[in-house]
Coordinates of C-alpha atoms and ligand atoms in Angstrom, one line a residue:
Chain A
M1 CA 32.2 32.0 30.5
S2 CA 28.6 32.2 32.1
Q3 CA 26.6 28.9 32.2
G4 CA 24.8 28.4 28.8
S5 CA 20.9 27.0 28.8
I6 CA 18.0 25.8 27.0
V7 CA 15.7 28.9 26.3
A8 CA 12.7 27.0 25.0
G9 CA 12.3 23.2 23.8
C10 CA 10.0 22.8 20.5
L11 CA 8.5 20.2 19.0
A12 CA 9.1 21.3 15.3
P13 CA 8.0 19.1 12.7
H14 CA 9.2 19.0 9.2
P15 CA 7.1 18.1 6.7
P16 CA 8.7 19.7 3.3
H17 CA 4.8 20.2 2.5
L18 CA 5.0 23.5 4.6
V19 CA 8.1 25.2 3.6
Y20 CA 6.6 24.3 -0.1
A21 CA 3.1 26.1 0.6
A22 CA 4.8 29.2 1.9
N23 CA 7.1 30.0 -1.1
P24 CA 9.9 31.3 0.4
P25 CA 12.5 32.2 -2.3
Q26 CA 15.1 29.6 -1.4
N27 CA 12.6 26.9 -2.3
E28 CA 12.3 26.2 -6.5
P29 CA 8.8 24.7 -6.5
R30 CA 5.6 27.6 -6.4
S31 CA 2.8 26.1 -4.5
S32 CA -1.1 26.9 -5.3
G33 CA -2.0 28.7 -1.8
A34 CA -5.1 26.4 -1.6
G35 CA -4.2 26.1 1.9
A36 CA -4.5 22.5 2.9
W37 CA -1.9 23.0 5.9
Q38 CA -2.7 26.7 6.6
G39 CA -3.3 25.5 10.5
L40 CA 0.1 24.3 10.9
L41 CA 1.6 27.2 9.1
D42 CA -0.6 29.2 11.6
A43 CA 0.8 27.5 14.4
Y44 CA 4.5 28.0 13.4
A45 CA 3.4 32.1 13.2
S46 CA 2.1 31.7 16.5
L47 CA 5.7 29.8 17.8
R48 CA 7.8 32.2 16.2
G49 CA 5.6 35.3 18.1
S50 CA 6.3 33.8 21.2
L51 CA 10.0 33.4 20.8
E52 CA 10.5 37.0 19.5
S53 CA 10.6 37.9 23.6
K54 CA 13.3 35.1 23.9
E55 CA 17.1 35.9 23.0
Y56 CA 19.2 32.8 21.8
D57 CA 22.0 32.3 19.6
V58 CA 21.7 28.9 18.2
L59 CA 19.3 26.2 17.2
V60 CA 20.0 23.0 17.8
V61 CA 18.0 20.1 15.9
H62 CA 17.5 16.3 16.1
T63 CA 16.4 15.3 12.2
P64 CA 14.9 12.4 11.2
H65 CA 16.0 12.2 7.5
W66 CA 19.9 12.1 8.3
R67 CA 19.5 8.4 9.1
T68 CA 22.9 6.8 10.6
V69 CA 23.5 3.7 12.0
V70 CA 26.9 4.0 13.5
G71 CA 26.0 6.2 16.3
H72 CA 24.9 9.8 16.7
H73 CA 26.4 12.5 14.3
V74 CA 26.3 16.0 14.3
L75 CA 27.5 18.3 11.9
A76 CA 30.5 20.3 12.2
C77 CA 31.8 22.1 9.4
P78 CA 31.4 25.6 9.8
E79 CA 29.3 26.0 6.8
F80 CA 26.9 24.4 4.2
K81 CA 25.9 26.0 0.9
G82 CA 24.0 23.9 -1.6
L83 CA 20.8 22.6 -2.9
S84 CA 18.6 19.8 -1.0
V85 CA 16.3 18.1 -3.1
D86 CA 14.0 15.8 -0.9
P87 CA 14.2 12.1 -2.5
V88 CA 10.8 11.3 -0.9
F89 CA 9.0 14.6 -2.6
P90 CA 11.3 16.2 -4.9
N91 CA 7.8 17.8 -6.6
L92 CA 7.6 20.0 -3.4
F93 CA 11.4 20.5 -1.8
R94 CA 14.4 21.6 -3.5
F95 CA 15.7 24.0 -1.3
H96 CA 18.7 26.4 -1.9
Y97 CA 20.5 26.7 1.4
D98 CA 23.5 28.7 3.0
L99 CA 23.9 28.1 6.7
R100 CA 26.3 28.4 9.7
V101 CA 26.9 25.8 12.0
D102 CA 28.4 26.2 15.6
V103 CA 31.3 24.2 15.7
E104 CA 31.9 24.7 18.8
L105 CA 29.1 23.5 20.3
A106 CA 28.4 20.6 18.0
E107 CA 31.9 19.3 18.9
A108 CA 30.9 19.5 22.7
M109 CA 27.6 17.5 22.2
A110 CA 30.0 15.2 20.4
E111 CA 31.8 15.1 23.6
E112 CA 29.3 15.1 26.3
G113 CA 27.6 12.1 24.4
E114 CA 30.7 10.2 24.3
A115 CA 31.3 10.8 27.8
A116 CA 27.9 9.6 28.4
G117 CA 28.8 5.9 26.8
L118 CA 27.2 7.2 23.1
V119 CA 28.9 6.3 19.9
M120 CA 29.3 10.0 18.4
K121 CA 30.7 11.4 15.0
T122 CA 31.4 14.5 13.9
M123 CA 30.5 14.9 10.2
R124 CA 33.1 17.3 8.2
N125 CA 32.7 16.5 5.0
P126 CA 31.5 20.1 3.2
D127 CA 29.7 18.3 0.3
F128 CA 27.6 16.7 2.7
R129 CA 23.9 17.3 1.6
V130 CA 21.8 18.8 4.8
D131 CA 18.6 17.2 4.8
Y132 CA 15.1 18.9 4.7
G133 CA 14.0 17.5 8.2
T134 CA 16.9 20.2 9.4
L135 CA 16.2 22.7 6.7
T136 CA 12.5 22.9 7.2
C137 CA 12.3 22.8 10.7
C138 CA 15.0 25.3 10.9
H139 CA 13.2 27.6 8.2
L140 CA 9.5 27.2 9.6
V141 CA 11.2 28.3 13.2
R142 CA 13.4 31.3 12.1
P143 CA 13.2 31.8 8.4
E144 CA 16.0 34.7 8.4
W145 CA 18.7 32.3 8.6
D146 CA 20.6 34.4 10.5
L147 CA 21.7 32.0 13.7
P148 CA 24.3 29.0 13.3
I149 CA 22.6 25.6 13.7
V150 CA 23.8 22.2 15.1
A151 CA 22.0 18.9 13.3
L152 CA 21.9 15.7 15.2
S153 CA 21.4 12.7 12.8
S154 CA 18.6 10.1 13.8
N155 CA 20.4 6.8 14.6
R156 CA 18.4 3.7 13.8
A157 CA 18.3 2.6 17.7
Y158 CA 14.3 1.9 17.4
T159 CA 14.2 0.0 14.6
Y160 CA 17.6 -1.7 15.2
F161 CA 16.9 -3.0 18.6
S162 CA 13.3 -1.9 20.0
S163 CA 11.3 1.4 21.1
E164 CA 12.7 0.8 24.7
Y165 CA 16.1 0.8 24.3
G166 CA 15.9 3.5 21.4
D167 CA 14.3 5.9 23.9
R168 CA 17.2 5.0 26.8
E169 CA 19.4 6.1 24.3
M170 CA 17.8 9.5 23.0
L171 CA 17.5 10.5 26.9
I172 CA 21.2 10.0 27.4
L173 CA 21.5 12.1 23.8
G174 CA 19.2 14.5 25.1
E175 CA 20.9 15.3 28.3
A176 CA 24.4 15.1 26.9
T177 CA 23.1 18.3 24.3
R178 CA 22.0 20.1 27.4
R179 CA 25.3 19.5 29.4
A180 CA 27.2 20.8 25.8
I181 CA 24.8 23.7 26.1
E182 CA 25.6 24.7 29.4
K183 CA 29.1 24.4 29.4
T184 CA 29.7 26.4 26.2
G185 CA 27.6 29.1 27.4
R186 CA 25.1 29.2 25.0
K187 CA 21.4 30.0 24.9
A188 CA 20.3 27.4 22.5
L189 CA 16.7 26.8 21.0
V190 CA 16.2 23.0 20.7
L191 CA 14.2 21.2 18.4
G192 CA 13.0 18.0 17.8
S193 CA 11.4 17.6 14.4
C194 CA 9.3 14.8 13.9
S195 CA 5.6 14.1 13.0
L196 CA 3.4 12.4 15.8
S197 CA 1.3 9.7 14.2
H198 CA 3.0 9.0 10.9
R199 CA 0.9 6.6 8.5
H200 CA 1.0 8.6 5.1
F201 CA -1.5 8.5 2.0
T202 CA 0.4 7.3 -0.7
E203 CA -1.2 9.0 -3.5
E204 CA -1.3 12.8 -3.9
P205 CA -3.7 14.9 -5.4
A206 CA -2.9 17.2 -8.4
D207 CA -2.6 20.2 -6.7
P208 CA -0.7 18.6 -3.7
E209 CA -1.8 21.7 -1.6
D210 CA -5.7 20.6 -2.1
P211 CA -7.3 21.1 1.0
A212 CA -10.3 18.3 -0.1
F213 CA -7.8 16.0 0.2
E214 CA -5.9 16.6 3.8
H215 CA -7.2 14.8 6.5
I216 CA -5.6 12.5 9.1
H217 CA -5.3 8.9 7.8
N218 CA -7.3 7.2 10.2
R219 CA -9.1 8.0 13.6
N220 CA -6.9 5.9 15.6
Q221 CA -4.2 8.2 14.6
A222 CA -5.8 11.2 15.8
L223 CA -7.1 9.5 18.8
W224 CA -3.4 8.7 19.3
D225 CA -1.9 12.0 18.8
E226 CA -5.0 13.8 20.8
R227 CA -3.5 11.5 24.1
V228 CA 0.1 12.3 23.3
L229 CA -0.7 16.1 23.2
G230 CA -3.0 15.9 26.3
H231 CA 0.1 14.4 28.2
M232 CA 2.2 17.3 26.9
K233 CA -0.3 19.8 28.2
M234 CA -0.8 18.7 31.6
G235 CA 3.0 18.5 32.0
D236 CA 3.1 14.8 32.3
C237 CA 5.8 13.7 30.0
A238 CA 7.0 10.6 32.3
T239 CA 3.8 9.2 31.2
L240 CA 4.0 9.8 27.7
L241 CA 7.4 8.5 27.8
A242 CA 5.9 5.1 29.4
E243 CA 3.4 5.0 26.4
M244 CA 5.8 5.8 24.0
P245 CA 6.5 2.3 22.3
D246 CA 3.0 1.7 22.3
F247 CA 2.3 4.9 20.6
I248 CA 5.4 3.9 18.1
D249 CA 4.0 1.1 17.3
Q250 CA -0.1 1.5 17.0
A251 CA 0.5 5.3 15.6
V252 CA 3.6 4.2 13.0
S253 CA 4.8 7.1 15.2
E254 CA 7.8 9.3 13.9
C255 CA 8.8 9.6 17.3
A256 CA 10.5 6.3 16.1
E257 CA 13.7 8.4 14.8
G258 CA 14.1 9.8 18.6
S259 CA 13.5 13.4 17.8
L260 CA 10.8 14.1 20.6
T261 CA 12.9 11.6 23.2
W262 CA 15.8 13.5 22.6
L263 CA 14.0 16.6 23.3
L264 CA 12.3 15.5 26.7
G265 CA 15.7 14.2 27.7
A266 CA 17.3 17.7 26.7
L267 CA 14.5 19.0 28.8
G268 CA 14.9 17.0 31.6
I269 CA 11.2 15.1 31.1
P270 CA 8.9 18.1 31.8
D271 CA 6.6 17.4 34.3
W272 CA 5.3 21.4 33.6
P273 CA 2.9 22.2 30.6
A274 CA 3.5 22.8 27.5
T275 CA 1.9 25.1 24.8
V276 CA 0.4 23.4 21.7
H277 CA 0.4 26.0 19.1
G278 CA -1.5 24.1 16.8
Y279 CA -1.8 20.4 15.5
G280 CA -2.8 19.4 11.8
T281 CA -2.5 16.9 9.2
V282 CA -0.2 16.3 6.1
I283 CA -0.8 13.7 3.5
G284 CA -2.2 11.9 6.5
T285 CA 0.4 12.1 9.3
G286 CA -0.6 14.2 12.6
N287 CA 1.6 17.1 13.5
A288 CA 1.7 19.4 16.0
V289 CA 4.0 22.4 17.6
V290 CA 4.4 22.3 20.8
E291 CA 6.7 24.6 23.0
W292 CA 8.2 24.4 26.3
E293 CA 9.5 26.6 28.4
P294 CA 13.0 25.6 30.1
G295 CA 12.6 23.7 33.2
P296 CA 14.1 23.7 36.7
P297 CA 17.8 23.2 36.5
T298 CA 17.5 19.6 37.7
A299 CA 15.1 17.0 36.0
V300 CA 12.6 15.1 38.3
E301 CA 11.9 11.8 36.6
G302 CA 8.8 10.1 37.0
R303 CA 5.5 11.1 38.8
P304 CA 4.0 9.9 41.4
Chain B
M1 CA 20.5 3.0 -27.6
T2 CA 18.8 6.2 -28.8
G3 CA 14.8 6.6 -29.3
S4 CA 15.6 6.7 -33.0
N5 CA 16.5 2.9 -33.4
R6 CA 14.1 1.7 -31.1
G7 CA 11.7 0.9 -33.4
K8 CA 13.9 -1.9 -35.1
S9 CA 14.2 -4.2 -32.3
A10 CA 10.5 -3.6 -31.0
G11 CA 9.0 -7.0 -30.3
S12 CA 12.4 -8.5 -29.3
G13 CA 12.5 -7.4 -26.2
A14 CA 14.4 -9.5 -23.6
V15 CA 15.7 -9.7 -20.2
L16 CA 19.3 -11.2 -20.8
G17 CA 19.9 -11.9 -17.2
G18 CA 20.2 -10.6 -13.7
L19 CA 22.2 -9.5 -10.9
L20 CA 22.0 -9.1 -7.4
V21 CA 24.7 -6.8 -6.1
P22 CA 25.3 -4.9 -2.9
G23 CA 25.4 -1.0 -2.1
K24 CA 27.5 -0.3 0.8
P25 CA 29.8 2.6 0.0
Q26 CA 33.3 1.2 1.1
I27 CA 33.0 -1.3 -1.8
L28 CA 33.6 2.0 -4.1
L29 CA 35.4 4.3 -2.0
D30 CA 37.4 2.2 0.5
P31 CA 38.0 -1.0 -1.6
D32 CA 41.5 -1.7 -0.2
G33 CA 39.8 -1.2 4.0
N34 CA 39.7 -5.0 3.7
P35 CA 40.3 -7.8 1.6
G36 CA 36.7 -8.4 1.1
W37 CA 35.8 -5.3 0.3
R38 CA 38.2 -5.2 -2.5
S39 CA 36.9 -8.6 -3.6
L40 CA 33.5 -7.4 -4.3
H41 CA 35.0 -4.2 -6.3
D42 CA 36.8 -6.4 -8.5
S43 CA 33.7 -8.9 -8.7
M44 CA 31.4 -6.3 -9.7
R45 CA 33.5 -4.5 -12.0
K46 CA 34.2 -8.2 -13.6
A47 CA 30.5 -8.4 -13.9
G48 CA 30.3 -5.1 -15.6
E49 CA 32.9 -6.3 -17.7
A50 CA 30.6 -9.3 -19.2
L51 CA 27.9 -6.5 -19.5
M52 CA 29.6 -5.3 -22.1
E53 CA 29.8 -8.6 -24.1
N54 CA 26.8 -10.0 -23.9
G55 CA 24.4 -7.3 -25.6
T56 CA 22.7 -5.6 -22.9
E57 CA 21.4 -2.3 -24.0
L58 CA 20.1 -1.0 -20.6
L59 CA 20.7 -1.8 -17.4
V60 CA 17.2 -1.6 -14.8
L61 CA 17.7 -1.0 -11.4
Y62 CA 15.9 -1.5 -8.1
S63 CA 17.7 0.0 -5.1
T64 CA 16.5 -0.4 -1.4
Q65 CA 18.7 2.9 -0.6
W66 CA 16.1 5.1 -2.2
T67 CA 12.9 4.8 -0.5
S68 CA 10.2 6.5 -1.7
I69 CA 6.1 6.8 0.0
I70 CA 4.1 8.4 -3.0
G71 CA 4.1 5.0 -5.2
H72 CA 7.1 4.1 -6.9
Q73 CA 9.4 6.9 -8.7
F74 CA 11.5 6.4 -12.0
L75 CA 14.9 8.2 -12.3
A76 CA 14.1 9.7 -15.8
D77 CA 16.6 12.8 -15.7
P78 CA 18.8 11.8 -18.9
E79 CA 22.1 13.2 -17.1
P80 CA 21.9 12.8 -13.6
K81 CA 24.8 15.4 -12.4
W82 CA 25.6 15.8 -8.8
T83 CA 27.6 14.6 -5.7
R84 CA 26.9 12.5 -3.0
V85 CA 27.7 12.0 0.6
D86 CA 27.0 9.1 2.4
E87 CA 24.6 9.6 5.7
D88 CA 27.0 7.5 7.6
F89 CA 30.3 6.8 5.9
H90 CA 30.7 10.4 4.7
E91 CA 34.2 10.2 6.0
L92 CA 34.9 8.1 3.2
G93 CA 34.9 10.7 0.8
T94 CA 32.2 12.4 -1.9
I95 CA 30.8 10.2 -4.7
D96 CA 30.8 12.6 -7.9
Y97 CA 28.6 11.3 -10.5
H98 CA 27.7 12.0 -14.0
L99 CA 25.4 9.1 -15.4
K100 CA 23.2 8.1 -18.1
M101 CA 19.7 7.3 -17.8
D102 CA 17.3 6.0 -20.4
A103 CA 14.3 8.6 -20.1
E104 CA 12.2 7.4 -22.6
F105 CA 12.6 4.0 -20.7
A106 CA 11.7 5.7 -17.2
E107 CA 8.2 7.0 -19.1
S108 CA 7.4 3.6 -20.4
W109 CA 8.4 2.3 -17.3
R110 CA 5.9 4.5 -15.5
Q111 CA 2.9 4.1 -17.6
K112 CA 3.2 0.1 -17.7
A113 CA 3.2 0.6 -13.9
T114 CA 0.4 2.7 -13.9
D115 CA -1.6 0.3 -16.4
R116 CA -1.2 -2.6 -13.6
G117 CA -3.0 -0.2 -11.0
L118 CA 0.3 1.5 -9.5
T119 CA 1.2 4.4 -8.0
A120 CA 4.0 5.9 -10.2
R121 CA 5.9 8.9 -11.1
T122 CA 9.0 9.7 -13.0
V123 CA 11.7 12.2 -11.2
A124 CA 14.1 14.5 -13.0
Y125 CA 15.6 17.4 -11.0
E126 CA 18.7 19.2 -11.0
G127 CA 20.4 18.1 -7.7
F128 CA 18.3 15.1 -6.9
P129 CA 20.2 13.1 -4.6
V130 CA 20.7 9.4 -6.3
D131 CA 21.1 7.0 -3.7
T132 CA 24.7 5.6 -2.6
G133 CA 23.3 1.9 -3.8
S134 CA 22.3 2.7 -7.3
L135 CA 25.8 4.9 -7.5
V136 CA 28.3 1.7 -6.1
A137 CA 26.2 -0.5 -8.6
L138 CA 26.5 2.0 -11.5
K139 CA 30.2 3.4 -10.9
L140 CA 31.4 -0.4 -10.9
L141 CA 29.1 -2.3 -13.5
N142 CA 29.0 0.7 -15.8
P143 CA 31.7 3.0 -14.9
E144 CA 32.0 4.6 -18.4
N145 CA 27.9 4.9 -18.7
R146 CA 28.4 2.7 -21.9
I147 CA 25.0 1.1 -21.2
P148 CA 22.1 3.7 -20.3
A149 CA 20.3 3.0 -16.7
C150 CA 17.0 3.8 -15.3
V151 CA 16.4 3.0 -11.4
V152 CA 13.4 2.7 -9.5
S153 CA 12.7 3.2 -6.0
C154 CA 11.9 1.0 -3.4
N155 CA 8.6 1.9 -2.1
M156 CA 8.3 1.9 1.9
Y157 CA 4.7 0.6 1.9
A158 CA 4.8 -1.8 -0.6
D159 CA 4.7 -5.1 0.3
R160 CA 5.0 -8.4 -2.0
A161 CA 1.8 -8.0 -4.3
E162 CA 3.0 -4.2 -5.3
T163 CA 6.4 -5.2 -5.5
V164 CA 5.6 -8.5 -7.8
I165 CA 3.4 -6.2 -9.9
L166 CA 6.3 -3.4 -10.6
G167 CA 8.6 -6.5 -11.8
K168 CA 6.1 -7.2 -14.4
A169 CA 5.4 -3.4 -15.0
T170 CA 9.1 -3.8 -15.8
R171 CA 9.0 -6.4 -18.0
D172 CA 6.0 -5.0 -20.1
A173 CA 8.3 -1.7 -20.6
V174 CA 11.0 -3.9 -21.6
E175 CA 8.9 -5.7 -24.0
A176 CA 7.4 -2.4 -25.2
L177 CA 10.4 -1.1 -26.4
G178 CA 11.8 -4.4 -27.5
L179 CA 15.5 -3.8 -25.7
K180 CA 17.7 -6.3 -24.3
V181 CA 18.3 -5.5 -20.7
T182 CA 19.9 -6.8 -17.5
A183 CA 18.1 -6.6 -13.9
V184 CA 20.1 -5.5 -11.4
A185 CA 19.0 -5.6 -7.7
V186 CA 20.8 -3.5 -5.4
S187 CA 20.4 -4.8 -2.2
A188 CA 22.3 -6.4 0.7
L189 CA 21.4 -10.0 2.1
S190 CA 21.7 -9.9 5.8
N191 CA 21.7 -5.9 6.6
R192 CA 22.8 -5.7 10.3
M193 CA 25.6 -3.3 10.4
W194 CA 28.1 -2.5 13.2
T195 CA 26.6 0.2 15.2
R196 CA 30.1 1.2 16.6
F197 CA 33.2 2.1 14.4
I198 CA 35.5 -0.8 13.8
D199 CA 38.6 -1.3 12.1
P200 CA 37.8 -2.4 8.6
V201 CA 40.1 -5.2 8.9
D202 CA 37.9 -6.6 11.5
D203 CA 35.2 -7.0 9.5
R204 CA 33.1 -10.1 9.4
I205 CA 29.2 -11.0 9.1
H206 CA 27.4 -9.6 12.2
S207 CA 26.5 -13.0 13.5
A208 CA 26.9 -16.4 12.8
K209 CA 22.7 -17.1 12.1
D210 CA 22.9 -14.2 9.5
D211 CA 25.6 -15.8 7.6
E212 CA 24.4 -19.1 7.7
W213 CA 21.0 -17.5 6.2
N214 CA 22.9 -15.9 3.7
R215 CA 24.7 -18.8 2.5
K216 CA 21.3 -20.7 2.3
I217 CA 20.1 -18.3 0.3
L218 CA 23.0 -17.9 -1.9
E219 CA 23.2 -21.9 -2.4
I220 CA 19.8 -21.7 -3.8
L221 CA 20.6 -19.0 -6.0
G222 CA 23.4 -20.6 -7.1
E223 CA 21.3 -23.4 -8.3
G224 CA 19.3 -20.8 -10.6
R225 CA 16.4 -21.4 -8.2
L226 CA 15.1 -17.5 -8.2
E227 CA 11.4 -17.8 -7.5
D228 CA 12.3 -20.1 -4.8
V229 CA 14.3 -17.7 -3.0
S230 CA 11.4 -14.8 -3.7
Q231 CA 9.1 -17.5 -2.2
L232 CA 11.5 -17.7 1.0
A233 CA 12.5 -13.7 1.0
R234 CA 9.8 -13.3 4.1
E235 CA 11.2 -16.0 6.4
F236 CA 15.0 -14.6 5.4
S237 CA 14.2 -11.3 6.0
S238 CA 12.8 -12.0 9.9
Q239 CA 15.5 -14.3 10.5
A240 CA 18.5 -12.5 9.1
H241 CA 17.5 -8.8 9.3
G242 CA 16.9 -9.0 5.2
D243 CA 17.8 -5.4 3.4
N244 CA 13.8 -3.9 3.3
R245 CA 12.8 -7.0 3.7
F246 CA 14.6 -8.3 0.6
K247 CA 12.1 -6.8 -1.4
A248 CA 14.5 -6.4 -4.4
I249 CA 14.4 -10.3 -5.0
W250 CA 10.7 -10.0 -5.4
W251 CA 11.3 -7.4 -8.1
L252 CA 13.8 -9.3 -10.0
S253 CA 11.9 -12.5 -9.9
A254 CA 8.6 -11.1 -11.3
L255 CA 10.9 -9.3 -14.1
M256 CA 12.5 -12.4 -14.6
G257 CA 9.6 -14.8 -15.0
Q258 CA 8.8 -16.4 -11.9
D259 CA 10.8 -19.2 -12.3
N260 CA 13.6 -21.3 -11.2
A261 CA 15.3 -22.2 -14.6
F262 CA 18.2 -20.1 -14.5
Q263 CA 22.1 -20.7 -14.4
G264 CA 22.9 -19.1 -11.2
R265 CA 26.6 -18.1 -10.1
V266 CA 27.5 -16.7 -6.9
L267 CA 30.4 -14.3 -8.0
D268 CA 31.4 -13.4 -4.4
Y269 CA 30.0 -13.2 -0.9
Q270 CA 32.0 -11.1 1.8
A271 CA 30.9 -8.9 4.9
V272 CA 30.5 -5.3 4.6
W273 CA 30.5 -3.5 8.0
G274 CA 28.6 -6.7 9.2
T275 CA 26.1 -7.4 6.4
G276 CA 25.9 -9.7 3.9
A277 CA 27.2 -8.9 0.7
G278 CA 26.3 -11.1 -2.4
V279 CA 27.2 -11.0 -5.8
V280 CA 24.8 -13.2 -8.0
D281 CA 24.6 -13.9 -12.0
L282 CA 21.2 -15.6 -12.9
V283 CA 21.1 -16.4 -16.9
P284 CA 18.0 -18.2 -18.1
A285 CA 18.9 -21.7 -19.1
R286 CA 17.2 -23.8 -21.0
R287 CA 15.9 -26.9 -18.9
G288 CA 12.5 -26.7 -17.5
S289 CA 11.6 -25.2 -14.3
S290 CA 11.0 -27.6 -11.4
N291 CA 7.6 -28.4 -10.1
L292 CA 7.0 -26.7 -6.7
E293 CA 4.7 -25.5 -4.6
Y294 CA 4.5 -21.9 -3.9
D295 CA 2.7 -20.1 -1.1
E296 CA 2.7 -16.5 -2.2
D297 CA -0.1 -15.5 -4.1
D298 CA 0.7 -14.0 -7.7
A299 CA -0.7 -10.6 -8.5
Q300 CA -1.0 -9.6 -12.2
T301 CA -2.4 -6.1 -11.4
W302 CA -2.6 -3.9 -8.3
G303 CA -6.2 -3.4 -6.7
G304 CA -5.9 -2.8 -3.3
D305 CA -7.3 -0.2 -0.9
R306 CA -5.0 1.3 1.7
G307 CA -7.8 3.6 2.4
V308 CA -9.8 1.1 4.3
L309 CA -9.2 2.8 7.9
S310 CA -8.9 6.3 6.3
S311 CA -11.6 9.1 7.6
N312 CA -13.7 10.4 5.2
P313 CA -13.2 14.1 5.0
G314 CA -16.6 14.6 5.5
E315 CA -17.2 12.7 8.7
A316 CA -18.3 14.5 11.3
T317 CA -15.6 13.1 13.7
Ligands
FE2_1 FE1 9.8 12.7 8.3

C-alpha cells in the first residue's frame, strides 16, 4: 500500500443556514432565496472549484455538534441513514442523509489517537443521529455524497480544563489523524468545521434569510476575525495558535470546540499561506472558508 | 387532560410540587451497572408513582440538556416519536420514545413568555431530537404517558433574570389554563464527569469538594428552602461545576413562587459518571417563608438588550 496523504485541509464552517439557503432536496424546509448568506455560498462554490483538480477518496471532518466528554469519538458503522433535525434551528435544518463511513480509516484514527495517549472511542450504534455540523460541512464541500466520510466528535477539553489544554489535545489528535491517513494509504480531504467569532443574535427575522438583518454581532468580533484570517493568509499559524486562547475568550470563538486546532495539527501547523475563499456572517457569527494545500512531510512548529 | 375539559378548572391552576431529577442515561439504560444508578432508577420510579396519586394533570420540564440560542423553545409535538442515542454513551443502546406532549399548554407557555418580553417559540417536527435528560426523566417518572408533559429548552445566553422570568411565565400559563402541575427540573448537581472510561462499579463523585457542595445544597433543599438555593446557584456553580450554571433551579424556584416555605425531601443522592445526581421532592408547606435577605434581583419582564455592542448595519465600517 502506498503511503496516504492529506490532499487539502479546509476550514469549512457549518451554519445550517447555508444548507437551508441552498435548498437541496435532502432538506425539508424551503428558503426564500433572499440572499443573506450568498457570500458564504459563493465561498463554498469557490472551494469546490479549487478541489475539482484534486483526487481524494474520503472526507475527514471534525464537528462541534457531536459533543463528547469521555474522549474523542469517531463514527464507525459502515453507513448511516436517517433524518437529522437540528435541535437549535429545527426550522432551518431537517436533513435526510444516507452516507457511508470509511470504517478502516476510522478505526485507524482511533488506534493512532490511543497510541498518542488520547481517550478514543469508536461509535458503532447504527441508530445514532449524525449531527448537523458533519452533514452541513460535508454537503457544502461535496454535495454529491459519493465518497465515504469519517467524523470526529468534539471533546469538551476546552471547557472542562482550559483553552491551552484543549489546544494541546487537539494538536495531538490532528497529528494522529494524519498518521492514520498515511498508514491506511488514503487520499483525504480534512475539514475543520467551525465558525470563527461566535456571538449569535438571539432573535430571528420573519424570513431568516433576510439580508437586512444579517451582519457581524459587533465590531470586536469582526476585528478578531480579520486578525485570524490575516495569520492564515500570511502562513503564520504558529502565531494564530499562540493567540488562540485570547481569540476564544474575547470573540466567544467556536474554535473552543477544537476543530480548527485539530485541522492545524493534521496539517503540521502550516507556515505557508492559506487561500481564503470568502468570509461572511451568519446570525451574527463570523465564518470563513479557507483552504490549505498540503504541507511538507515534516511539520515545523513555531516561527522565529 | 384534553383541551375540552380545561375550562372546568380554569382559575384553579396550581403548582402541586416540584422535583429535581438527574438526566444521565445510565440511570435509564444501565441501572444495574452500579448500585447507585439502580437506586436512582428506583427512586425516580417511586417519585413517578406518587405523581399518579397526587392529582398532577401536567408535567412541566426544564432540561439542561436541551440547549437553544433563539430564545427558549417549547416542545409542542403532541406525540414525539423517534429514537435517541446519547452522544457520549451510545454503547448503552438506543432510547425509543413515544411521548405525550400538551401542545395547547406549549402554545400558552410560549405566549406568556412572549408577553413577559422573552423570545420564545414552539417546535413540532418529525424527528426532532428530544434530549437525553428529558427522556430519562419522562421514561422513569411517567413511563406510560399517563400524564401529558411539556418541555422547555435551556437558552445558552439566558442568565438569571431571563430564567426567572421564564419560571414566572410558566406559572402564568399554568394559571391561565387552570392546570394542576408538577414542575420537573432535569439537572445534575455538580456536573464534572469522568473524562476516561471507568468501570461502572468504581463510579463516585468526581471530587470531595463537589460532593461537599452537593450535600450542602441538598441539606438546604431538604429544609424546603428552595429560593435560598436559587440565590446560591451562582456560588454553587462556580465552586462545584453546576450543570449549566444550575439554571434549572432558578426556573424551578420562580415557578414555585420564590419561596422557602416547602416541605423538602431528598429522595436520593448518588454519583453518575462523576456527577452529583439528586432526586428531590418539594411540596408547598403551610408555614410562612423565612425572612431572609436576598442579593439577586427579581425581574418581572425581560427588557434587556443584547445588541448594545451590535454594529448598525448602516454603519460605514
Ligand atoms: Fe456550530
